[in-house]
PDB file of C-alpha atoms in Angstrom:
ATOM      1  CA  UNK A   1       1.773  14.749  31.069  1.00 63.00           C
ATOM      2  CA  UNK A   2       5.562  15.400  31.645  1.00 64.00           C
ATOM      3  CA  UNK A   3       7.834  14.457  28.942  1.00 67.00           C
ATOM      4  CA  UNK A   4      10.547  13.628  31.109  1.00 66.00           C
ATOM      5  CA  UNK A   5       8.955  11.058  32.190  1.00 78.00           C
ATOM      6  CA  UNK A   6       8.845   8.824  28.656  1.00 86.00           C
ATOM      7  CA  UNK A   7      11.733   6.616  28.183  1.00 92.00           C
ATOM      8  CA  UNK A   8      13.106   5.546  24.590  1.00 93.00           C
ATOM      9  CA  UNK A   9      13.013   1.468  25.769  1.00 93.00           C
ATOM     10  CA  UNK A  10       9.697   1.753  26.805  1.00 94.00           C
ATOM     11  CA  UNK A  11       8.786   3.242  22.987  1.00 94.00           C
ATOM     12  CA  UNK A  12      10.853   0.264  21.297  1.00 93.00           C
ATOM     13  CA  UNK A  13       9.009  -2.191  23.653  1.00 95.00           C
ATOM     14  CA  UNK A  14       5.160  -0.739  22.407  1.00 94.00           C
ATOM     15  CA  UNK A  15       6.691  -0.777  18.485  1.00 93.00           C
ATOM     16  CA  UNK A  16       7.962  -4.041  19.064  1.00 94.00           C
ATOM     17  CA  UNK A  17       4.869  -5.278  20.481  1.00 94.00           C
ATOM     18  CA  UNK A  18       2.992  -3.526  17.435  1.00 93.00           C
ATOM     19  CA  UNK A  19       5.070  -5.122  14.997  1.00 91.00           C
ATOM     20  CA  UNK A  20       5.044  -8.504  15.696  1.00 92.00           C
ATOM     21  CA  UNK A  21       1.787  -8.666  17.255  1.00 90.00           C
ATOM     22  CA  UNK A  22       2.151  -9.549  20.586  1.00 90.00           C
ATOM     23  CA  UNK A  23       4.180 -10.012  23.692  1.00 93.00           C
ATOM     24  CA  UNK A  24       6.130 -13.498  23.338  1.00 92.00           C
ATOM     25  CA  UNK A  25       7.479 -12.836  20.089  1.00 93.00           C
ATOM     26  CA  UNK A  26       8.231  -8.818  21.065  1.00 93.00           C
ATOM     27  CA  UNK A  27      10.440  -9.766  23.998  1.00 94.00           C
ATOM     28  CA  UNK A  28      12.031 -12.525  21.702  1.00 94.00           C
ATOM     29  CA  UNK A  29      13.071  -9.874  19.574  1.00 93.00           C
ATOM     30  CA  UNK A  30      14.363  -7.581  22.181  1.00 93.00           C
ATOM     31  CA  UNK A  31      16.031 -10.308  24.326  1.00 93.00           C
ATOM     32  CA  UNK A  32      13.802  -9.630  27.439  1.00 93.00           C
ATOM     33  CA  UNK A  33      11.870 -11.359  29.427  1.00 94.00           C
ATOM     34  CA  UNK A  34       8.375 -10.893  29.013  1.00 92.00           C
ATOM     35  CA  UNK A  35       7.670 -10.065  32.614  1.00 93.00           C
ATOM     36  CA  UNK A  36       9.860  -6.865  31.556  1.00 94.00           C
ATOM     37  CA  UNK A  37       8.096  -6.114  28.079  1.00 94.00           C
ATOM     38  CA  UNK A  38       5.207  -6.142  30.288  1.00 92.00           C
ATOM     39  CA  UNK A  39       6.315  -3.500  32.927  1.00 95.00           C
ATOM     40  CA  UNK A  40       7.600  -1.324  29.854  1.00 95.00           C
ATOM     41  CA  UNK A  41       4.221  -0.987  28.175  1.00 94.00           C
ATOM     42  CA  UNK A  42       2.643  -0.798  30.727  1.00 94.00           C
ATOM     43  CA  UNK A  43       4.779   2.149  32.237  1.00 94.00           C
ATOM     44  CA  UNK A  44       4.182   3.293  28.451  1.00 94.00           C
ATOM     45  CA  UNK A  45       0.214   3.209  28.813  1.00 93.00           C
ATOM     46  CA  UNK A  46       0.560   4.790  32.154  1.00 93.00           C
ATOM     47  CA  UNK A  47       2.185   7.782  31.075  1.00 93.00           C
ATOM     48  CA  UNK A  48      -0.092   8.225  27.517  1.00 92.00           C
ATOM     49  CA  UNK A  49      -3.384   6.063  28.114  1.00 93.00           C
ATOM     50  CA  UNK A  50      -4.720   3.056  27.214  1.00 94.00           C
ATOM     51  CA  UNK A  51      -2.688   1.747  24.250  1.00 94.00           C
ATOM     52  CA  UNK A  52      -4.277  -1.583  22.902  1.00 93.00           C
ATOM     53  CA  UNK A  53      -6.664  -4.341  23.777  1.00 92.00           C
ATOM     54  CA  UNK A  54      -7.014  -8.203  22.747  1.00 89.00           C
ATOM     55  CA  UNK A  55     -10.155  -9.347  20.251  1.00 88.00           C
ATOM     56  CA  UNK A  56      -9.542 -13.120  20.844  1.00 87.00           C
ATOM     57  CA  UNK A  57      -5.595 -13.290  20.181  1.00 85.00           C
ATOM     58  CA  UNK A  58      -5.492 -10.007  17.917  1.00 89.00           C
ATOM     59  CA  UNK A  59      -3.673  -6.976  19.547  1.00 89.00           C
ATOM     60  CA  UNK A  60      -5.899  -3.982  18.675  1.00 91.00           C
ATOM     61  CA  UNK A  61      -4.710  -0.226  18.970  1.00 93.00           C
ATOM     62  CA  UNK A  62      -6.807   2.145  20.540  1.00 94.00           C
ATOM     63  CA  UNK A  63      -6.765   5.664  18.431  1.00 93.00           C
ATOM     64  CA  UNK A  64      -4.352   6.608  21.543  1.00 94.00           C
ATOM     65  CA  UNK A  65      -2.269   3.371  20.469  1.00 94.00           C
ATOM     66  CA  UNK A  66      -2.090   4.558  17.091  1.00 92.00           C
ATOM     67  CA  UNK A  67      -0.930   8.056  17.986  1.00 92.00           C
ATOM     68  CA  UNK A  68       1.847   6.381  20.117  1.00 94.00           C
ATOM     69  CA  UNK A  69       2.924   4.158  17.259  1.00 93.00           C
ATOM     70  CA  UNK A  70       3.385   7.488  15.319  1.00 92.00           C
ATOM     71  CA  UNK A  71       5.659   9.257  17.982  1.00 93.00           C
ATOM     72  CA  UNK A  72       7.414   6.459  18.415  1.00 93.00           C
ATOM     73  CA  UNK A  73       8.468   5.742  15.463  1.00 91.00           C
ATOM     74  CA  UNK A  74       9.603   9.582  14.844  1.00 91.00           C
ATOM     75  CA  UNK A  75      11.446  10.031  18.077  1.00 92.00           C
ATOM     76  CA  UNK A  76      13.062   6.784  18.023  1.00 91.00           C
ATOM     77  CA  UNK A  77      14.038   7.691  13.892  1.00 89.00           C
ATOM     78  CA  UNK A  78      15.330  10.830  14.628  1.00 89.00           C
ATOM     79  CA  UNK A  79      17.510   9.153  17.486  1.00 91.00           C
ATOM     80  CA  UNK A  80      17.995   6.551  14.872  1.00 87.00           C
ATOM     81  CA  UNK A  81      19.375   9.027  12.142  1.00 86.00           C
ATOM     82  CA  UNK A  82      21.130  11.038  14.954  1.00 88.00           C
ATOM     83  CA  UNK A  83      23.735   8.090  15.602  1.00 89.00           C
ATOM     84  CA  UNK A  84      24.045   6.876  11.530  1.00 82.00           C
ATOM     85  CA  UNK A  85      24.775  10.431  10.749  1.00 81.00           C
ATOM     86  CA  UNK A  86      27.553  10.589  13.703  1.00 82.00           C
ATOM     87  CA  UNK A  87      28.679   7.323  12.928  1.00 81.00           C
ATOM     88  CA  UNK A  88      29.214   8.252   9.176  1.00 80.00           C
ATOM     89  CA  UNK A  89      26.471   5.682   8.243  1.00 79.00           C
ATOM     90  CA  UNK A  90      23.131   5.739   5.586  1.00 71.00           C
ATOM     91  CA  UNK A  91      20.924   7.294   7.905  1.00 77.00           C
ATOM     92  CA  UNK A  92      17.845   6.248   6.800  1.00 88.00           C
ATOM     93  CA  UNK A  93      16.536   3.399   4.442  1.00 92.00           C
ATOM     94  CA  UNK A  94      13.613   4.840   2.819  1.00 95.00           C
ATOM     95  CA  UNK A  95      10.057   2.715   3.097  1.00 97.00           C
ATOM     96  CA  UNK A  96       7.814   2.290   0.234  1.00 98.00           C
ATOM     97  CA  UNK A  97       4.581   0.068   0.145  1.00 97.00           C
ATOM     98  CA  UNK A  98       3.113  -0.679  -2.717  1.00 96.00           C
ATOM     99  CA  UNK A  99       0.904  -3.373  -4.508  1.00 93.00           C
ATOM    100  CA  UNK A 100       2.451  -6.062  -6.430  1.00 92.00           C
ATOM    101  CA  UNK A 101       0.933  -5.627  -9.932  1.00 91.00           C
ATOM    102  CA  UNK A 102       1.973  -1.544  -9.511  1.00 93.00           C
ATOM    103  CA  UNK A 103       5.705  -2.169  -8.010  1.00 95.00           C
ATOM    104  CA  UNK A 104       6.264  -4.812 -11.106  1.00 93.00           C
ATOM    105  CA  UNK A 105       4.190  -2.613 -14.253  1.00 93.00           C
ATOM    106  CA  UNK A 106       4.880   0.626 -12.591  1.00 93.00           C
ATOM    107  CA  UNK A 107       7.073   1.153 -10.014  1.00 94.00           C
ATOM    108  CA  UNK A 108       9.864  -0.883 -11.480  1.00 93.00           C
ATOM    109  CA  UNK A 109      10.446   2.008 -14.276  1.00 91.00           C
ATOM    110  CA  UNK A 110      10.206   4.803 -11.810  1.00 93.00           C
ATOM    111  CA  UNK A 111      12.943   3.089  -9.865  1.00 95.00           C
ATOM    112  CA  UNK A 112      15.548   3.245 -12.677  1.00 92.00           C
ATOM    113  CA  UNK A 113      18.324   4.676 -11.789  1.00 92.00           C
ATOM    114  CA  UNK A 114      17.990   5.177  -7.864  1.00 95.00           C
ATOM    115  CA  UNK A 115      21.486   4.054  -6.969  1.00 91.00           C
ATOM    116  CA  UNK A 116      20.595   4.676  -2.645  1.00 89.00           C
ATOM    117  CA  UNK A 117      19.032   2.061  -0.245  1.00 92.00           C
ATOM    118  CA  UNK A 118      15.479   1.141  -0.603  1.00 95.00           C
ATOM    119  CA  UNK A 119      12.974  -1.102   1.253  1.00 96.00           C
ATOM    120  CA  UNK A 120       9.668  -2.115  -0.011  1.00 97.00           C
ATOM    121  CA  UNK A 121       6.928  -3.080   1.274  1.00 96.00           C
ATOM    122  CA  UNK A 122       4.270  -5.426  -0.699  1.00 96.00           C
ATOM    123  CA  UNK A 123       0.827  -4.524   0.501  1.00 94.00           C
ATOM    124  CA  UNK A 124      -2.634  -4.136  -1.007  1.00 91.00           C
ATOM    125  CA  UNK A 125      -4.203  -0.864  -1.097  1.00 90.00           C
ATOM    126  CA  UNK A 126      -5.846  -0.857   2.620  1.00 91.00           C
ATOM    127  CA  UNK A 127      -2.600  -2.195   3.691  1.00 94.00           C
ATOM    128  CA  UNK A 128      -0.371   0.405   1.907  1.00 96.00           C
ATOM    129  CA  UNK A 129      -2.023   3.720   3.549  1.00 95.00           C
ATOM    130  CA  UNK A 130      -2.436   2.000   6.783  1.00 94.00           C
ATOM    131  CA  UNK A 131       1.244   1.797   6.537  1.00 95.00           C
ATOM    132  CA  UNK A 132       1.920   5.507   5.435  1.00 96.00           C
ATOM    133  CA  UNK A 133      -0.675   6.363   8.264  1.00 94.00           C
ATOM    134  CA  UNK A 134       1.289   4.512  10.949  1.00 93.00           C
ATOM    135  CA  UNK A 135       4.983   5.614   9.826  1.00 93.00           C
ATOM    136  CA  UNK A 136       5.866   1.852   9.253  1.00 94.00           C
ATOM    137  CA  UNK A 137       6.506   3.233   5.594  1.00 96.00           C
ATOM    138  CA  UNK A 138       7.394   6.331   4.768  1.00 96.00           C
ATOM    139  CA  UNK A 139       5.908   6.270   1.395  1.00 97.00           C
ATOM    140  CA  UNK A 140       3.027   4.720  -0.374  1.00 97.00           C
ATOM    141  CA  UNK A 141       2.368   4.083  -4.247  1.00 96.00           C
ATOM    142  CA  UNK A 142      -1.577   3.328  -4.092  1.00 94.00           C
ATOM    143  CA  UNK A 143      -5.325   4.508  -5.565  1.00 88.00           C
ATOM    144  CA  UNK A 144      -7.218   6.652  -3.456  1.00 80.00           C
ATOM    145  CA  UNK A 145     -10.831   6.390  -3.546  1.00 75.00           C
ATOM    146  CA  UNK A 146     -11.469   9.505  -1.248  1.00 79.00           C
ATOM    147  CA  UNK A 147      -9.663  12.177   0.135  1.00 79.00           C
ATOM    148  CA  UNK A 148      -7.972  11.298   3.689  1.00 85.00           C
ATOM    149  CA  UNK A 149      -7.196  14.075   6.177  1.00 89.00           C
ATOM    150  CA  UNK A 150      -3.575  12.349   7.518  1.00 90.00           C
ATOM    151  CA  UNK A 151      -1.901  11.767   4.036  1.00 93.00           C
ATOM    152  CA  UNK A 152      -0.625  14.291   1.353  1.00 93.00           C
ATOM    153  CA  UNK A 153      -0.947  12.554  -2.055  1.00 91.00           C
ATOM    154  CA  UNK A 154       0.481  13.256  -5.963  1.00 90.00           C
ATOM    155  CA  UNK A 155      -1.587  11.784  -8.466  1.00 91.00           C
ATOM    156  CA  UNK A 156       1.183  10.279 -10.212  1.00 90.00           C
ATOM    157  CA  UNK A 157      -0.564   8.014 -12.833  1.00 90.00           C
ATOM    158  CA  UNK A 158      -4.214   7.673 -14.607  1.00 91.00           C
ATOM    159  CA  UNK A 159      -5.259   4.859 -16.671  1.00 92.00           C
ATOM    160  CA  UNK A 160      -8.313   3.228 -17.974  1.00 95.00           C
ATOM    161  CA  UNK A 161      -9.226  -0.256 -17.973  1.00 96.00           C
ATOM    162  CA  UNK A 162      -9.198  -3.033 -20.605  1.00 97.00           C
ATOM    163  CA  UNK A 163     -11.005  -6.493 -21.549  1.00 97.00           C
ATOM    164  CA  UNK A 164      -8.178  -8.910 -22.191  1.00 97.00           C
ATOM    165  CA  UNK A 165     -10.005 -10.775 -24.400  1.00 97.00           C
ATOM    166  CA  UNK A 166      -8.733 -13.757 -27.090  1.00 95.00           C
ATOM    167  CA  UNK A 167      -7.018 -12.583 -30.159  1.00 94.00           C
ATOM    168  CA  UNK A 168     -10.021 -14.909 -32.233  1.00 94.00           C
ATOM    169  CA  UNK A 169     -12.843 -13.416 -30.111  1.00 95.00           C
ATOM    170  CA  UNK A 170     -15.198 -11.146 -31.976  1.00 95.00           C
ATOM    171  CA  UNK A 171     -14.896  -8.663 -28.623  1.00 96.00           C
ATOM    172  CA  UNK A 172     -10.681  -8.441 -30.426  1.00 95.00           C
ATOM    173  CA  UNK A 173     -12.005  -6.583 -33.445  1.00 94.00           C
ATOM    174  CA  UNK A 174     -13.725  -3.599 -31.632  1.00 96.00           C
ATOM    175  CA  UNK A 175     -11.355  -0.199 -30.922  1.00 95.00           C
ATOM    176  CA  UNK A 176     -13.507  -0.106 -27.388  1.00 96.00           C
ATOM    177  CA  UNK A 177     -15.903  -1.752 -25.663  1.00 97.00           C
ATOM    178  CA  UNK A 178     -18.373  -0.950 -23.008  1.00 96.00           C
ATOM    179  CA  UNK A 179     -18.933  -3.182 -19.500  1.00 95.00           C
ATOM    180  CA  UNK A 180     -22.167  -4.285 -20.981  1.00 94.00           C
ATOM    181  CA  UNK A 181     -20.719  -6.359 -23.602  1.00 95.00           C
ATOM    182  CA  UNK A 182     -19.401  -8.473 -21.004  1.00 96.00           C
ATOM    183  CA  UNK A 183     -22.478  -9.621 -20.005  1.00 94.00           C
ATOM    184  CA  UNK A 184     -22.979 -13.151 -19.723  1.00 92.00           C
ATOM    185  CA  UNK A 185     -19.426 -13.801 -20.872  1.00 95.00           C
ATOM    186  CA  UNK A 186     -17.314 -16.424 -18.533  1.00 96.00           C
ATOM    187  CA  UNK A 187     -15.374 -13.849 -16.706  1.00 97.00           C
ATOM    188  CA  UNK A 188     -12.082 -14.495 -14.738  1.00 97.00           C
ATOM    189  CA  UNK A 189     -12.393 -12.145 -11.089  1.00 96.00           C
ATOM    190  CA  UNK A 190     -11.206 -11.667  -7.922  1.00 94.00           C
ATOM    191  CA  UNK A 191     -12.940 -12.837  -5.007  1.00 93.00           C
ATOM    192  CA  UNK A 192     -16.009 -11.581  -3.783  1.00 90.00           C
ATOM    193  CA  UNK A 193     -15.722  -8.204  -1.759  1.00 87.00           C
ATOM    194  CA  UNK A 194     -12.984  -6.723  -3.876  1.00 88.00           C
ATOM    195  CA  UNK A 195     -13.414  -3.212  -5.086  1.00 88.00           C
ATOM    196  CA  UNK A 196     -13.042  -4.337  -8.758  1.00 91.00           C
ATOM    197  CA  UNK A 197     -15.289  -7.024  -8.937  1.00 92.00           C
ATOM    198  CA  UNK A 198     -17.766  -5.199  -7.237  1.00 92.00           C
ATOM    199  CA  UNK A 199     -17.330  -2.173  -9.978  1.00 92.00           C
ATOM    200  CA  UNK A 200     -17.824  -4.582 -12.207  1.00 93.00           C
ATOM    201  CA  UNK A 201     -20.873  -6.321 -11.437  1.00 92.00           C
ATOM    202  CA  UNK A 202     -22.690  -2.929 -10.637  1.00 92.00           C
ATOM    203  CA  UNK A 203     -21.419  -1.830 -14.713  1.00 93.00           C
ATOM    204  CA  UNK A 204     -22.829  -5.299 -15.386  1.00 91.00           C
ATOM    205  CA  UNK A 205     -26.601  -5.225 -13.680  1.00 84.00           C
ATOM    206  CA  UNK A 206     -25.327  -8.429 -11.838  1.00 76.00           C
ATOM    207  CA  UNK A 207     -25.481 -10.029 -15.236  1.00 87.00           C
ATOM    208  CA  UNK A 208     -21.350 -11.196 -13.969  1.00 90.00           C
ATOM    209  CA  UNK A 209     -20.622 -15.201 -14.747  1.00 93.00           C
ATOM    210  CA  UNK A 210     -17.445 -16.046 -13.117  1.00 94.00           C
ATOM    211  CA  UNK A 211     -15.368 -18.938 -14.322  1.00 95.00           C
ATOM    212  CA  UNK A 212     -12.465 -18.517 -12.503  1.00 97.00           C
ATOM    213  CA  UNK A 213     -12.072 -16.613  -9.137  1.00 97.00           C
ATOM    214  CA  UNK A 214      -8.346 -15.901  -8.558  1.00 96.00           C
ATOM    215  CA  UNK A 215      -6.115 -13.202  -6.747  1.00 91.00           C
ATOM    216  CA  UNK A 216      -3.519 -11.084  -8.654  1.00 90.00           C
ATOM    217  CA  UNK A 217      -3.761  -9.677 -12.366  1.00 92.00           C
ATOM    218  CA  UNK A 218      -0.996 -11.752 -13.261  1.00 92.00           C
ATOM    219  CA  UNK A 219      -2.667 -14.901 -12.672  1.00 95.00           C
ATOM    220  CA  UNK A 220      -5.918 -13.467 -13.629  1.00 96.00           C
ATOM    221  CA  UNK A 221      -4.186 -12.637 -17.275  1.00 96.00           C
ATOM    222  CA  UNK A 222      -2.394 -15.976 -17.389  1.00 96.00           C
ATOM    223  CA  UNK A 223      -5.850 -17.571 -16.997  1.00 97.00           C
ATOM    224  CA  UNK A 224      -7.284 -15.445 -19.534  1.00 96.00           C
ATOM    225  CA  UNK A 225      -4.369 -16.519 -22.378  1.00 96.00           C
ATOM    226  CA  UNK A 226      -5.129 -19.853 -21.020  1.00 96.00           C
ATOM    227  CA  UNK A 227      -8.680 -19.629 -22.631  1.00 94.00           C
ATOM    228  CA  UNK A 228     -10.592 -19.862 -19.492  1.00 96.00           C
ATOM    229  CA  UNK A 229     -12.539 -16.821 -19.664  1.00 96.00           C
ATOM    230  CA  UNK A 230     -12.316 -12.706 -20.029  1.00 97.00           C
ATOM    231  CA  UNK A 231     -10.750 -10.728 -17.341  1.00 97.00           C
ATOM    232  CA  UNK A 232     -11.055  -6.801 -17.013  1.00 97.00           C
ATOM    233  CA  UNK A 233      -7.028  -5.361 -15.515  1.00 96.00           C
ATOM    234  CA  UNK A 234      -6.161  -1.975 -14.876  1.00 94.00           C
ATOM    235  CA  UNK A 235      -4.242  -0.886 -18.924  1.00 94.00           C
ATOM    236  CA  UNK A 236      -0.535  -0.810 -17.242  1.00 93.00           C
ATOM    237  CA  UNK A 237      -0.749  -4.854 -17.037  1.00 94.00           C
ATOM    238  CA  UNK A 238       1.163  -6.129 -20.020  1.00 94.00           C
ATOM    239  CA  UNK A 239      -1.377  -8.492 -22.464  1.00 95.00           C
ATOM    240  CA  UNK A 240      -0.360 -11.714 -22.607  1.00 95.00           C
ATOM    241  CA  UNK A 241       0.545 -13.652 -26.145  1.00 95.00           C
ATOM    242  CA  UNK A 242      -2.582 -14.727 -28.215  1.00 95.00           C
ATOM    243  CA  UNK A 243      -4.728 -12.314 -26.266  1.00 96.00           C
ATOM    244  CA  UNK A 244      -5.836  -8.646 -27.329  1.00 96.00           C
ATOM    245  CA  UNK A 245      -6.062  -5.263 -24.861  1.00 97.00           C
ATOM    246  CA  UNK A 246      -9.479  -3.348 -25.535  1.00 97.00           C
ATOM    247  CA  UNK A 247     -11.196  -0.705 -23.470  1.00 97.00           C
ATOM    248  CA  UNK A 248     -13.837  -0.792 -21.546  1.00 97.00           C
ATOM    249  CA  UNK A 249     -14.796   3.094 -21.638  1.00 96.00           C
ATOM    250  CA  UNK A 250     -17.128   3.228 -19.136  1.00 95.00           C
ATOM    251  CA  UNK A 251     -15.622   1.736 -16.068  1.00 94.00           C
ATOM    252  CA  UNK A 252     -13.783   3.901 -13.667  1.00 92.00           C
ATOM    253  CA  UNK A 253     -10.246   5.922 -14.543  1.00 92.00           C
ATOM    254  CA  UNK A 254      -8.080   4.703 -11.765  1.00 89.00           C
ATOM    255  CA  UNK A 255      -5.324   7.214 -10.010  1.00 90.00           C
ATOM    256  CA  UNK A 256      -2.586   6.249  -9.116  1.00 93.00           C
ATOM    257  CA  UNK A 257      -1.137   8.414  -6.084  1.00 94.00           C
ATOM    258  CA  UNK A 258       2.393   8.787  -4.492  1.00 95.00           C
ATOM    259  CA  UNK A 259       1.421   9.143  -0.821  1.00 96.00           C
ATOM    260  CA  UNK A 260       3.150  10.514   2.537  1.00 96.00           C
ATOM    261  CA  UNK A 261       1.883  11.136   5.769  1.00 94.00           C
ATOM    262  CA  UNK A 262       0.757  15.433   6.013  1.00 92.00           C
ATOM    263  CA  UNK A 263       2.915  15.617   9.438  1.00 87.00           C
ATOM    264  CA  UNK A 264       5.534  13.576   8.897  1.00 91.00           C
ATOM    265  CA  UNK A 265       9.239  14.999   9.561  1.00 90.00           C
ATOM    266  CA  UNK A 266      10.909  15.826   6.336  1.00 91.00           C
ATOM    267  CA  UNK A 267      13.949  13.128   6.385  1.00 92.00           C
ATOM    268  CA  UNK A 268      16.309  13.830   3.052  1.00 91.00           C
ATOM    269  CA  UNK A 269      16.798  10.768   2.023  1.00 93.00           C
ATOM    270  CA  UNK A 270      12.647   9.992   1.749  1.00 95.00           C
ATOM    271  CA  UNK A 271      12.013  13.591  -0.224  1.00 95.00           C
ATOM    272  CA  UNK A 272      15.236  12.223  -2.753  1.00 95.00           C
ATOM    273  CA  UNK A 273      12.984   9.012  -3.441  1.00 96.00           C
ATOM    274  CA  UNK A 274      10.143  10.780  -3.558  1.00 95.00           C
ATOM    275  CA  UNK A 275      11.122  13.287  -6.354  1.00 94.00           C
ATOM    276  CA  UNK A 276      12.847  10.334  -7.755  1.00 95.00           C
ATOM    277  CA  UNK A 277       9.670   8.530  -8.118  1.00 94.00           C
ATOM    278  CA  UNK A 278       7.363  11.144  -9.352  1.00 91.00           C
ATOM    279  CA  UNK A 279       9.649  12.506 -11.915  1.00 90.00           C
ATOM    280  CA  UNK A 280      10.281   9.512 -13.385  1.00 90.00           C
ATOM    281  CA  UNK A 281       6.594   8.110 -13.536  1.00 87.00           C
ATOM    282  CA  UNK A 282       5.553  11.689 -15.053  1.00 78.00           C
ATOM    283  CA  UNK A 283       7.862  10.902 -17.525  1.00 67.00           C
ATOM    284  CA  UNK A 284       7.635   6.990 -17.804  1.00 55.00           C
ATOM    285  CA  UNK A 285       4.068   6.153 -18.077  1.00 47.00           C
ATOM    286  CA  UNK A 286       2.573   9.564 -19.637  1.00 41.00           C
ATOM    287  CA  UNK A 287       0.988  10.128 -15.792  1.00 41.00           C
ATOM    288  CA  UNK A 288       0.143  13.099 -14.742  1.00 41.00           C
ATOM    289  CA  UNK A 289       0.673  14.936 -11.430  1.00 41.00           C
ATOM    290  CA  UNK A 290      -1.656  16.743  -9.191  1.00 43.00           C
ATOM    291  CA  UNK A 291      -1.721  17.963  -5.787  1.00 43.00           C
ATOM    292  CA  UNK A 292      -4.503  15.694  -3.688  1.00 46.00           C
ATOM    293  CA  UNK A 293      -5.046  15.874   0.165  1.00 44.00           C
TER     294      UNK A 293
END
């Protein structure tokens, strides 16, 4: 493989093909035809190996893809920077994904006082490391169920989780609770195959009535204020008027990590953000911080 032989276009062409998901609306974006797209790609694949393949009308990288996506989107960055720099511009807008729930409870206090540019992403946990993983962000603020091999992590934040429960209910009265005491009680979920429901209804003995099945802890509290049943949120989620925060002591700690890819290139305006963010959160939420990989 010679490296003179790669051409920048022919990287923009794959990430633009990888971001919008296809070939029409890639060569849209890049004013091409798609004839052209076509011979870039596949001048691309040529040189590094198979890059993708359709399922149906889904554009699927092949672990060579993937590793493309990644140099891509560093050499094509570092050009990026490069010609910002020279041109006395902001060389690079740092990327952040995150979940909504932790950039509105969370995130928003760490991001006090960062006066520089800032993009962020709004993606759900699979979504969020997927993104650190690929370079699309260049940070992620997510829970990590298991050690992964491609991504340094800080734990940034631990906390418990709590029944919000009606201020009148007899559950209101108790300092704690444990996950059996919801047993039988009309609870307010997410939909089936989500992490939390399923922690929950293996705390429960699949003793788990749901009366409401709805996406988002905002909605799920706003349903719960609303009378229509329990619901069991992470403790950073404010409690909503006329209900009452108690917790459940024997349902999983979740940590809360500030993520990065291991090999990524250290770019000075992502490591500002990134101290930004964890000293603030240390401080902010009483998290602590620990090294993770």
């Amino acid at each position: 493989m010679d490296t003179s032989e790669v051409r920048l276009d022919w990287l923009r062409a794959f990430l633009a093909v990888v971001e919008t998901g296809g070939f029409t609306a890639a060569a849209a974006r890049l004013h091409l035809s798609q004839p052209a797209l076509h011979t870039q790609v596949k001048q691309l694949a040529g040189w590094a190996g198979p890059l993708y393949r359709f399922e149906g009308r889904t554009l699927r990288l092949t672990p060579r893809g993937h590793e493309v996506e990644v140099l891509a989107r560093e050499v094509l960055g570092a050009v990026d920077r490069f010609v910002a720099r020279a041109a006395g511009q902001v060389a690079t807008v740092p990327v952040l994904s995150a979940g909504r729930a932790l950039q509105l409870y969370v995130l928003a206090h760490a991001l006090r006082g960062w006066s520089g540019p800032l993009s962020l992403r709004t993606e759900d946990r699979e979504a969020t490391i997927e993104a650190v993983r690929s370079g699309r962000a260049h940070l992620g603020l997510t829970s990590l169920l298991e050690a992964d091999p491609e991504l340094d992590g800080t734990r940034v934040l631990e906390v418990g989780q709590v029944a919000i429960v009606p201020e009148h209910d007899p559950l209101a009265q108790r300092r704690h609770i444990r996950a059996r005491a919801l047993a039988g009680r009309p609870l307010i979920l997410p939909p089936a195959g989500r992490t939390h429901r399923a922690t929950l209804a293996a705390a429960l003995g699949g003793d788990l009535h749901v009366a409401v099945e709805v996406d988002g802890w905002e909605l799920m509290t706003h349903y719960a204020s609303l009378g229509l049943g329990l619901t069991v949120v992470n403790a950073y989620v404010p409690t909503p008027p006329g209900t009452v925060a108690v917790p459940v002591v024997d349902l999983p700690r979740l940590q809360v990590h500030l993520i990065k890819r291991r090999a990524a290139p250290r770019i000075a305006e992502v490591a500002a953000l990134e101290a930004h963010v964890r000293k603030h959160l240390a401080q902010g939420t009483g998290g602590t911080t620990r090294r993770t990989s």
